[in-house]
């Protein structure tokens, strides 16, 4: 008669010097399957890299093993004797990484240390010391939780393992028909909006050419227009109205301020333009390029609503156009250089793009994520580069693209930003037209700083060793990945970070440490 079997995978993890124990583990598990597993609809299945791995490219060996079968195991039996194993990128050995991964997932690990004597000639003291150091690392946990056990002979190992499994396996019978409703929260790397198995720190690499391309094209067009204007244009002598003005006593002497004044490209402004032309290898003749002979400026008779008078330009139409093109080019170059300076400062930083992933069977709520970083390496929002006044308004719209992780079908965006967030610009506001220049800069500076404060919406703490940030994710569905509120930014490459996760449905703190 058909029956339903619940299968539990047991990872066997041990360095190469542990061989006899492997055979004992297999015998004990087969015995438990025969004696109490079959009649209770439970089967324990052994997973070991020697039998359950396959050749695969595209990643580090241990990462590939983790993906192939380690991460899906329900429990593990790990044994150490005199060898610790081959180091991985993040841990002292593959066995240590497997143990740590299962413990982080709140899975059962049976950990044993062999005290069976070995002839001194066969012992590698350096390797054995690594085992002892690892054992000491778990000493405190051993005192309080019984995390590991030791044995002096193969017979003692078999006895202890048998007793431990016979005590633990019956608990599976009780739970096997009750679906587990647990969340399982992890930290994952994100790259270009997609989940990345490798968590790594990278230099910020904003595409400056892409952002400034339209400005470069506009500058090139203006340069072409300026170069088209011939300096041989006949200059019509501008009628000097000063005599007529002075013969009108009703206007008084103040009218002299309205007289036409010949224009000239300021020496400093010429240097700005020449520097750009030379950097772009654009040929020009200085005497003709900046020649605006015959163009005059004159204050408008009618002031604006603030009482300010603007200049109007008179003279040969082509030369007036040329002068206006030069003024536009100057603004475009200064804008372009401001963008380059600002983005180069941003590109001098380093970043981590991280997300929270729920691999459990149920949703979770009230998730607190705390990140510990070595002091004086983390960049806070008030330490980020600030653009010049010339590009403040435009740079504000770029903050999300620069500092927030990209959303995709794999990664959802953080949705718990402060309600006052100004990510969405309010559009046209009639009152803005009445602003003075100083008022405009003050408003844009405030909006820019508020934008950064809202994006980097972390609680900030510190102690003697670490800068600490914390944020809360109110809700995360099972199988979802949600990005951190922002990229984590650093002034230099860092060696490691520690992340702690607590939540409503997790009964213990989940700790992750990442090395770079």
Short mmCIF file of C-alpha atoms in Angstrom, two decimals, residues 253-499:
data_model
loop_
_atom_site.label_atom_id
_atom_site.label_comp_id
_atom_site.label_asym_id
_atom_site.label_seq_id
_atom_site.Cartn_x
_atom_site.Cartn_y
_atom_site.Cartn_z
CA UNK A 253 21.57 113.05 -15.12
CA UNK A 254 20.41 109.57 -14.02
CA UNK A 255 19.58 108.79 -17.65
CA UNK A 256 23.30 108.46 -18.38
CA UNK A 257 23.11 105.01 -16.79
CA UNK A 258 20.94 103.94 -19.72
CA UNK A 259 23.59 104.79 -22.33
CA UNK A 260 24.90 101.90 -24.49
CA UNK A 261 28.15 100.30 -23.25
CA UNK A 262 30.45 98.27 -25.54
CA UNK A 263 30.53 94.61 -24.45
CA UNK A 264 33.68 92.55 -23.91
CA UNK A 265 34.24 88.91 -22.95
CA UNK A 266 35.82 88.98 -19.51
CA UNK A 267 39.40 87.62 -19.37
CA UNK A 268 38.46 85.00 -16.75
CA UNK A 269 35.51 83.86 -18.86
CA UNK A 270 37.77 83.66 -21.91
CA UNK A 271 40.13 81.41 -19.95
CA UNK A 272 37.25 79.09 -19.02
CA UNK A 273 36.21 78.76 -22.66
CA UNK A 274 39.77 78.42 -23.96
CA UNK A 275 40.55 75.72 -21.41
CA UNK A 276 37.55 73.73 -22.63
CA UNK A 277 38.40 74.22 -26.31
CA UNK A 278 41.97 73.07 -25.68
CA UNK A 279 40.88 70.04 -23.62
CA UNK A 280 38.54 68.97 -26.43
CA UNK A 281 41.22 69.68 -29.08
CA UNK A 282 38.91 72.12 -30.86
CA UNK A 283 40.87 74.54 -33.12
CA UNK A 284 40.08 78.25 -32.82
CA UNK A 285 41.63 81.65 -33.42
CA UNK A 286 41.50 83.68 -30.27
CA UNK A 287 41.28 87.12 -31.91
CA UNK A 288 38.29 86.17 -34.03
CA UNK A 289 36.51 83.71 -31.70
CA UNK A 290 36.05 86.27 -28.91
CA UNK A 291 35.62 89.29 -31.21
CA UNK A 292 32.20 90.90 -30.56
CA UNK A 293 32.98 94.33 -31.98
CA UNK A 294 29.98 96.59 -32.42
CA UNK A 295 27.84 94.92 -29.74
CA UNK A 296 26.63 97.15 -26.93
CA UNK A 297 24.59 96.50 -23.80
CA UNK A 298 22.02 98.87 -22.41
CA UNK A 299 19.81 98.73 -19.32
CA UNK A 300 16.16 98.19 -20.08
CA UNK A 301 14.00 101.20 -19.33
CA UNK A 302 11.32 99.05 -17.67
CA UNK A 303 12.35 97.21 -14.47
CA UNK A 304 10.95 93.82 -13.46
CA UNK A 305 8.63 93.34 -10.48
CA UNK A 306 11.61 93.42 -8.10
CA UNK A 307 12.83 96.73 -9.48
CA UNK A 308 15.76 95.12 -11.30
CA UNK A 309 16.63 96.13 -14.87
CA UNK A 310 17.97 93.61 -17.35
CA UNK A 311 20.43 94.38 -20.15
CA UNK A 312 19.43 94.32 -23.78
CA UNK A 313 21.99 94.02 -26.57
CA UNK A 314 22.24 96.21 -29.66
CA UNK A 315 24.48 96.18 -32.71
CA UNK A 316 24.83 94.07 -35.89
CA UNK A 317 22.36 91.19 -35.56
CA UNK A 318 24.92 88.45 -36.34
CA UNK A 319 27.38 89.84 -33.79
CA UNK A 320 24.64 90.14 -31.14
CA UNK A 321 23.77 86.49 -31.82
CA UNK A 322 27.45 85.55 -31.53
CA UNK A 323 27.76 87.34 -28.20
CA UNK A 324 24.65 85.58 -26.87
CA UNK A 325 26.02 82.23 -28.11
CA UNK A 326 29.28 82.89 -26.24
CA UNK A 327 27.36 83.66 -23.04
CA UNK A 328 25.36 80.42 -23.48
CA UNK A 329 28.56 78.48 -24.15
CA UNK A 330 30.12 79.86 -20.98
CA UNK A 331 27.13 78.71 -18.93
CA UNK A 332 27.15 75.28 -20.64
CA UNK A 333 30.88 74.78 -19.96
CA UNK A 334 30.56 75.83 -16.32
CA UNK A 335 27.58 73.49 -15.95
CA UNK A 336 29.49 70.66 -17.60
CA UNK A 337 32.55 71.19 -15.39
CA UNK A 338 30.34 71.38 -12.28
CA UNK A 339 28.82 68.00 -13.17
CA UNK A 340 32.23 66.44 -13.76
CA UNK A 341 33.58 67.75 -10.47
CA UNK A 342 30.53 66.55 -8.54
CA UNK A 343 30.34 63.09 -10.15
CA UNK A 344 34.09 62.52 -9.78
CA UNK A 345 33.70 63.11 -6.04
CA UNK A 346 30.86 60.57 -5.92
CA UNK A 347 32.98 58.13 -7.96
CA UNK A 348 35.76 58.36 -5.36
CA UNK A 349 33.53 56.41 -2.93
CA UNK A 350 33.01 52.65 -2.52
CA UNK A 351 29.67 50.91 -2.04
CA UNK A 352 27.81 47.77 -1.03
CA UNK A 353 24.45 46.99 -2.63
CA UNK A 354 22.56 44.69 -0.24
CA UNK A 355 19.09 43.24 0.24
CA UNK A 356 17.09 41.18 2.75
CA UNK A 357 15.81 37.86 1.45
CA UNK A 358 13.12 35.68 3.04
CA UNK A 359 13.66 32.02 2.12
CA UNK A 360 11.17 30.78 4.70
CA UNK A 361 7.67 29.37 4.35
CA UNK A 362 5.84 32.40 5.68
CA UNK A 363 5.97 36.19 5.73
CA UNK A 364 7.72 38.17 8.45
CA UNK A 365 7.09 41.53 10.08
CA UNK A 366 8.88 44.25 12.02
CA UNK A 367 12.30 43.28 10.66
CA UNK A 368 15.17 45.24 12.23
CA UNK A 369 18.47 45.19 10.33
CA UNK A 370 21.58 46.45 12.14
CA UNK A 371 24.90 46.91 10.33
CA UNK A 372 28.27 47.23 12.11
CA UNK A 373 31.13 48.85 10.19
CA UNK A 374 34.67 49.76 11.31
CA UNK A 375 34.75 53.32 12.60
CA UNK A 376 35.50 56.20 10.27
CA UNK A 377 34.85 54.22 7.07
CA UNK A 378 31.09 54.59 6.60
CA UNK A 379 29.87 57.69 4.77
CA UNK A 380 26.79 59.29 6.35
CA UNK A 381 24.32 61.36 4.32
CA UNK A 382 25.67 64.66 5.66
CA UNK A 383 29.17 63.71 4.47
CA UNK A 384 28.21 63.10 0.84
CA UNK A 385 29.42 65.42 -1.94
CA UNK A 386 27.23 68.48 -2.55
CA UNK A 387 26.94 69.84 -6.11
CA UNK A 388 27.60 73.46 -6.96
CA UNK A 389 24.77 76.01 -7.07
CA UNK A 390 24.73 75.78 -10.85
CA UNK A 391 23.46 72.16 -10.87
CA UNK A 392 21.74 71.77 -7.50
CA UNK A 393 18.25 71.43 -8.95
CA UNK A 394 19.27 68.95 -11.63
CA UNK A 395 21.40 66.86 -9.24
CA UNK A 396 18.43 66.49 -6.88
CA UNK A 397 16.57 64.48 -9.52
CA UNK A 398 19.61 62.18 -9.85
CA UNK A 399 19.84 61.19 -6.17
CA UNK A 400 17.59 58.16 -6.51
CA UNK A 401 19.52 56.82 -9.51
CA UNK A 402 22.87 57.32 -7.77
CA UNK A 403 22.14 56.15 -4.23
CA UNK A 404 19.19 53.70 -4.38
CA UNK A 405 19.41 50.09 -5.54
CA UNK A 406 17.76 49.38 -8.86
CA UNK A 407 14.40 47.55 -8.71
CA UNK A 408 13.70 44.50 -10.87
CA UNK A 409 11.61 41.32 -11.07
CA UNK A 410 14.04 39.81 -8.53
CA UNK A 411 14.47 42.72 -6.12
CA UNK A 412 11.76 44.94 -4.67
CA UNK A 413 12.48 48.47 -3.56
CA UNK A 414 12.50 49.55 0.07
CA UNK A 415 9.08 51.07 0.82
CA UNK A 416 9.40 52.42 4.33
CA UNK A 417 10.88 55.85 3.57
CA UNK A 418 9.77 58.82 5.69
CA UNK A 419 6.43 60.29 4.63
CA UNK A 420 8.04 63.69 4.07
CA UNK A 421 10.25 62.25 1.32
CA UNK A 422 10.61 64.60 -1.64
CA UNK A 423 11.55 61.92 -4.16
CA UNK A 424 8.71 63.03 -6.42
CA UNK A 425 9.24 66.63 -7.43
CA UNK A 426 6.07 68.67 -7.08
CA UNK A 427 6.20 69.96 -10.66
CA UNK A 428 5.54 73.53 -11.64
CA UNK A 429 4.90 75.83 -8.72
CA UNK A 430 3.83 79.36 -9.68
CA UNK A 431 5.36 80.83 -6.52
CA UNK A 432 8.83 79.68 -7.61
CA UNK A 433 8.80 82.24 -10.42
CA UNK A 434 8.80 84.97 -7.77
CA UNK A 435 11.97 83.69 -6.06
CA UNK A 436 15.16 85.68 -5.99
CA UNK A 437 18.36 83.85 -6.92
CA UNK A 438 19.41 83.55 -3.27
CA UNK A 439 15.98 82.22 -2.32
CA UNK A 440 16.17 79.67 -5.15
CA UNK A 441 19.59 78.40 -4.01
CA UNK A 442 18.46 78.22 -0.38
CA UNK A 443 15.39 76.19 -1.38
CA UNK A 444 17.32 73.81 -3.68
CA UNK A 445 20.01 73.25 -1.03
CA UNK A 446 17.36 72.37 1.54
CA UNK A 447 15.57 70.03 -0.88
CA UNK A 448 18.85 68.32 -1.82
CA UNK A 449 19.82 67.73 1.82
CA UNK A 450 16.31 66.52 2.70
CA UNK A 451 16.42 64.13 -0.25
CA UNK A 452 19.66 62.56 1.03
CA UNK A 453 18.32 62.40 4.59
CA UNK A 454 15.19 60.60 3.38
CA UNK A 455 17.13 58.13 1.23
CA UNK A 456 19.64 57.34 4.00
CA UNK A 457 16.85 56.89 6.56
CA UNK A 458 18.91 54.98 9.12
CA UNK A 459 19.13 55.29 12.86
CA UNK A 460 22.75 56.16 13.62
CA UNK A 461 24.79 54.85 16.55
CA UNK A 462 28.43 54.29 17.42
CA UNK A 463 30.61 52.57 19.98
CA UNK A 464 34.36 52.35 20.49
CA UNK A 465 34.87 50.05 17.51
CA UNK A 466 32.01 50.52 15.11
CA UNK A 467 29.78 52.94 13.31
CA UNK A 468 26.32 51.38 13.49
CA UNK A 469 23.24 51.92 11.34
CA UNK A 470 19.80 50.39 11.70
CA UNK A 471 16.60 50.39 9.69
CA UNK A 472 13.23 48.67 9.89
CA UNK A 473 11.43 46.74 7.15
CA UNK A 474 7.80 46.53 8.26
CA UNK A 475 6.86 43.49 6.13
CA UNK A 476 8.51 40.93 3.84
CA UNK A 477 6.74 38.10 2.02
CA UNK A 478 8.19 34.62 1.74
CA UNK A 479 10.54 34.27 -1.25
CA UNK A 480 10.85 38.06 -1.56
CA UNK A 481 14.04 40.10 -1.69
CA UNK A 482 13.89 43.75 -0.64
CA UNK A 483 16.77 46.18 -1.14
CA UNK A 484 18.29 48.20 1.68
CA UNK A 485 17.03 51.83 1.75
CA UNK A 486 20.24 52.93 0.04
CA UNK A 487 23.62 51.73 -1.07
CA UNK A 488 26.07 51.60 1.83
CA UNK A 489 28.88 54.03 1.01
CA UNK A 490 32.48 54.01 2.27
CA UNK A 491 35.49 56.28 1.94
CA UNK A 492 37.77 53.30 1.28
CA UNK A 493 37.54 49.51 0.75
CA UNK A 494 36.61 47.77 4.01
CA UNK A 495 37.64 44.33 5.26
CA UNK A 496 34.32 43.14 6.68
CA UNK A 497 30.91 44.06 8.02
CA UNK A 498 28.57 42.41 10.50
CA UNK A 499 24.78 42.37 10.04
#
